[in-house]
XYZ file of C-alpha atoms in Angstrom:
297
model
C 0.029 0.037 0.001
C 1.172 3.540 -0.639
C -0.281 7.014 -0.849
C -2.225 7.395 -4.016
C -2.669 3.637 -4.509
C -5.430 2.487 -6.705
C -6.583 0.181 -3.877
C -8.756 1.986 -1.337
C -7.985 1.819 2.390
C -9.891 -0.858 4.408
C -11.843 -1.235 7.484
C -11.550 -4.787 8.585
C -12.785 -7.188 11.212
C -10.321 -9.717 12.396
C -13.115 -12.171 12.646
C -13.157 -12.481 8.920
C -11.900 -15.778 7.494
C -8.282 -15.652 6.594
C -7.662 -15.586 2.867
C -5.828 -18.607 1.563
C -2.375 -17.611 0.273
C 0.837 -19.485 -0.534
C 3.085 -16.731 0.752
C 3.452 -15.855 4.458
C 1.449 -12.769 5.397
C 3.521 -10.183 7.308
C 2.370 -6.829 8.634
C 2.650 -4.055 11.287
C 0.198 -3.207 14.037
C -0.155 0.028 16.134
C -2.691 1.432 18.541
C -3.839 5.057 18.331
C -6.524 7.610 18.995
C -7.040 11.320 18.527
C -5.457 12.196 21.893
C -2.026 11.131 20.474
C -2.519 12.391 16.925
C 0.725 14.455 17.260
C 2.587 11.102 17.617
C 0.411 9.088 15.203
C 0.925 11.297 12.158
C 4.788 11.281 12.266
C 4.742 7.531 12.665
C 2.462 7.164 9.665
C 4.618 9.399 7.577
C 7.719 7.330 8.545
C 5.787 4.256 7.727
C 5.034 5.480 4.192
C 8.656 6.422 3.708
C 10.091 3.069 4.789
C 7.515 0.290 4.954
C 4.474 1.127 2.749
C 4.873 -2.321 1.119
C 3.882 -3.939 4.403
C 0.182 -3.802 5.457
C -0.425 -1.633 8.474
C -3.271 -2.243 10.957
C -4.448 0.572 13.263
C -6.168 -0.681 16.433
C -8.343 2.039 18.099
C -7.377 2.818 21.720
C -10.909 4.082 22.374
C -13.831 5.749 20.608
C -11.990 9.041 20.240
C -10.928 8.321 16.723
C -12.415 10.823 14.232
C -9.024 12.249 13.244
C -7.428 8.765 13.530
C -9.860 7.271 11.042
C -9.091 10.052 8.580
C -5.355 9.468 9.051
C -5.868 5.779 8.418
C -7.673 6.590 5.111
C -4.982 9.045 4.032
C -2.114 6.611 4.793
C -3.909 3.439 3.499
C -3.965 1.692 6.890
C -6.431 -0.970 7.812
C -8.645 0.403 10.603
C -9.576 -2.503 12.828
C -13.301 -2.359 13.596
C -13.710 -5.219 15.921
C -13.976 -4.345 19.629
C -11.342 -6.339 21.574
C -13.900 -7.657 24.134
C -11.688 -10.393 25.538
C -8.826 -8.083 25.908
C -10.922 -5.406 27.710
C -12.293 -8.121 29.979
C -8.769 -9.340 30.879
C -7.635 -5.761 31.458
C -10.578 -5.149 33.850
C -9.813 -8.430 35.711
C -6.098 -7.513 36.074
C -6.469 -3.825 36.912
C -10.016 -3.173 38.295
C -9.088 -0.128 40.319
C -7.805 1.838 37.325
C -9.387 3.993 34.728
C -10.221 2.600 31.197
C -7.550 4.932 29.828
C -4.986 2.925 31.705
C -6.488 -0.550 31.047
C -6.728 0.062 27.379
C -3.016 -0.165 27.049
C -3.517 -3.866 26.781
C -5.271 -3.323 23.474
C -1.935 -3.772 21.812
C -2.572 -7.539 22.359
C -5.108 -7.300 19.571
C -2.144 -7.463 17.187
C -2.119 -11.244 17.933
C -5.586 -11.565 16.443
C -4.896 -9.930 13.082
C -5.057 -11.985 9.802
C -1.288 -12.240 9.660
C 1.216 -15.060 9.891
C 3.697 -12.865 11.652
C 3.046 -9.419 13.128
C 5.308 -6.601 14.204
C 3.694 -4.596 16.984
C 5.132 -1.030 17.221
C 4.232 1.657 19.783
C 2.985 4.829 18.062
C 5.608 7.159 19.709
C 8.152 5.901 17.256
C 9.479 6.756 13.800
C 10.644 4.076 11.492
C 13.976 4.488 9.682
C 14.494 1.163 7.859
C 12.520 -1.529 6.085
C 11.269 -4.049 8.591
C 10.787 -6.776 5.994
C 14.166 -8.402 6.760
C 12.996 -9.093 10.376
C 10.154 -11.278 9.184
C 10.422 -14.905 8.364
C 13.078 -15.478 11.122
C 10.828 -17.085 13.754
C 11.696 -20.648 14.505
C 10.206 -23.029 17.181
C 12.379 -23.439 20.123
C 14.966 -21.004 18.920
C 13.305 -17.657 18.073
C 9.713 -17.315 18.912
C 9.382 -13.744 20.054
C 11.651 -10.963 18.776
C 12.188 -7.706 20.654
C 14.354 -4.586 20.084
C 15.885 -3.985 23.538
C 16.073 -4.869 27.192
C 14.180 -3.060 29.955
C 15.646 -3.976 33.318
C 13.818 -1.533 35.440
C 10.232 -1.438 34.268
C 9.011 -5.042 34.362
C 9.261 -6.869 37.722
C 10.003 -6.047 41.285
C 12.570 -7.822 43.530
C 10.171 -10.736 44.196
C 10.969 -12.172 40.719
C 13.992 -13.836 42.380
C 11.570 -16.161 44.147
C 10.597 -17.860 40.880
C 12.886 -20.080 38.838
C 11.341 -19.167 35.533
C 11.985 -15.450 36.110
C 15.475 -15.422 37.674
C 17.354 -15.414 34.358
C 14.541 -14.190 32.098
C 15.354 -11.619 29.450
C 13.419 -8.449 30.411
C 12.374 -6.388 27.409
C 10.649 -3.169 26.317
C 7.258 -4.156 24.905
C 7.049 -1.125 22.552
C 8.307 -3.338 19.672
C 7.951 -7.058 19.150
C 7.428 -9.667 16.416
C 5.849 -12.975 16.861
C 3.391 -15.437 15.330
C 0.175 -17.073 16.522
C 2.053 -20.321 16.229
C 3.898 -19.261 19.460
C 1.675 -16.677 21.206
C -2.058 -15.908 21.099
C -4.572 -14.004 23.155
C -5.778 -17.278 24.584
C -2.351 -17.873 25.998
C -2.673 -14.548 27.961
C -6.060 -15.493 29.283
C -5.019 -19.003 30.267
C -1.763 -17.895 31.859
C -3.488 -15.301 34.051
C -6.216 -17.695 34.977
C -3.511 -20.036 36.292
C -0.926 -17.591 37.630
C -2.591 -14.262 38.401
C -1.264 -14.446 41.972
C 2.295 -14.828 40.882
C 1.844 -12.039 38.246
C 0.590 -9.525 40.824
C 3.248 -10.549 43.292
C 6.119 -9.805 40.817
C 4.877 -7.095 38.484
C 6.396 -3.665 38.673
C 3.997 -0.879 39.802
C 4.047 2.774 38.712
C 1.579 3.131 35.813
C 2.953 -0.044 34.083
C 0.306 -2.225 32.643
C 0.975 -3.992 29.415
C 4.822 -4.339 29.667
C 4.903 -6.445 32.868
C 2.091 -8.590 31.386
C 3.711 -9.231 28.047
C 6.951 -10.076 29.716
C 5.235 -12.434 32.233
C 3.264 -14.432 29.738
C 6.245 -14.892 27.360
C 8.406 -15.856 30.357
C 5.779 -18.139 31.917
C 5.249 -19.975 28.668
C 9.046 -20.050 28.088
C 9.060 -18.532 24.648
C 12.420 -18.355 22.984
C 13.070 -14.572 23.030
C 15.633 -12.918 20.742
C 16.749 -9.322 20.316
C 17.206 -7.705 16.904
C 21.037 -8.156 16.699
C 20.493 -11.938 17.174
C 18.257 -11.846 14.011
C 20.073 -9.402 11.737
C 23.938 -9.162 11.829
C 24.084 -5.423 11.377
C 20.965 -4.533 13.488
C 21.305 -2.465 16.652
C 19.421 -3.078 19.864
C 19.382 0.709 20.347
C 16.150 2.668 19.759
C 15.865 4.928 22.886
C 15.268 8.598 22.079
C 17.869 9.629 24.676
C 20.664 7.472 23.134
C 24.082 9.048 22.897
C 26.692 8.833 20.105
C 24.101 8.488 17.286
C 25.313 9.247 13.723
C 23.442 9.282 10.464
C 24.363 7.759 7.133
C 22.117 8.557 4.093
C 19.492 9.740 6.596
C 19.439 6.470 8.627
C 20.875 6.292 12.125
C 23.689 4.209 13.367
C 24.593 3.464 16.966
C 28.079 4.257 18.448
C 29.365 0.885 17.172
C 28.088 1.490 13.590
C 25.166 -0.950 13.866
C 21.907 -0.051 12.077
C 19.137 1.477 14.108
C 15.740 0.466 12.732
C 13.529 2.924 14.629
C 13.575 5.606 17.414
C 11.217 5.307 20.339
C 10.275 8.161 22.589
C 9.369 5.776 25.431
C 8.404 7.705 28.555
C 8.729 11.177 26.834
C 6.488 13.746 28.409
C 7.058 16.429 25.736
C 7.204 16.303 21.909
C 10.684 15.953 20.466
C 12.954 18.902 20.540
C 16.785 18.816 20.305
C 18.069 15.305 20.794
C 19.641 13.046 18.296
C 16.468 11.650 16.561
C 14.382 14.778 17.103
C 15.088 16.536 13.798
C 13.951 13.457 11.820
C 10.779 13.297 13.958
C 10.100 16.921 13.355
C 10.494 16.532 9.609
C 8.151 13.604 9.512
C 5.670 15.601 11.621
C 5.838 18.608 9.293
C 5.235 16.515 6.241
C 2.461 14.574 7.871
C 0.485 17.654 8.987
C 0.859 19.116 5.502
C -0.551 15.975 3.977
C -3.298 15.735 6.654
C -4.463 19.381 6.182
C -4.770 19.202 2.423
């Protein structure tokens, strides 16, 4: 799909039968709404610049999506119409004392229900710099079942994880980017794991406005998925993506880490303000400017 394509953008229900196809179906999933339109539009512009050949699915965060729907139409994204009832029910069960605005962070799990053989979930406070296609087709049972970009040592579990053998040496990751297949991870796996081990999850999960990240880590660790980082999949790939990273250089408009490895995207995880003067910020602002020009036409 690309801007100006002869094929119209689609609204889809993931309940539709999967079309038979010889080739593997790969795609990207994001979650968005009008509240974060300032982040959504630069992401979409970067997607068109680098990955328009991959289908993009936009999962609504809530019903505040008038601008978001228009953005999906402009950029040729599939707007997912189906309400993620099971996910919302799981979120309410796990976090009953929180607002829906917090619990809906679990809607990223809807990526696992899309009509794709492999899906790359990406947080929307991201801009893409490189083609993600080389990252697909690398999953393998028992060896590489869940691909992440980078570790996150502080924002997953508390010190009680040391009480559980399956968590002591687990690879803790940022859940703002991952690739997997329903062969290895499904929404049912989340529901079943929590039904069996909710007490352990609540004992070990890190508090402090963290909702999806401890859960995604816990379920993948409890089910003992084989987790790999980008450099384990692509020789020249970097594990770096944090917007505060130091020593970043650019070659032909694409970033490299201090060791010369290729950075696939920048992630403004935890940012409270829009980008300004850091290493990736100029690129974000350029994507933002172009996106708003396109959006206002």
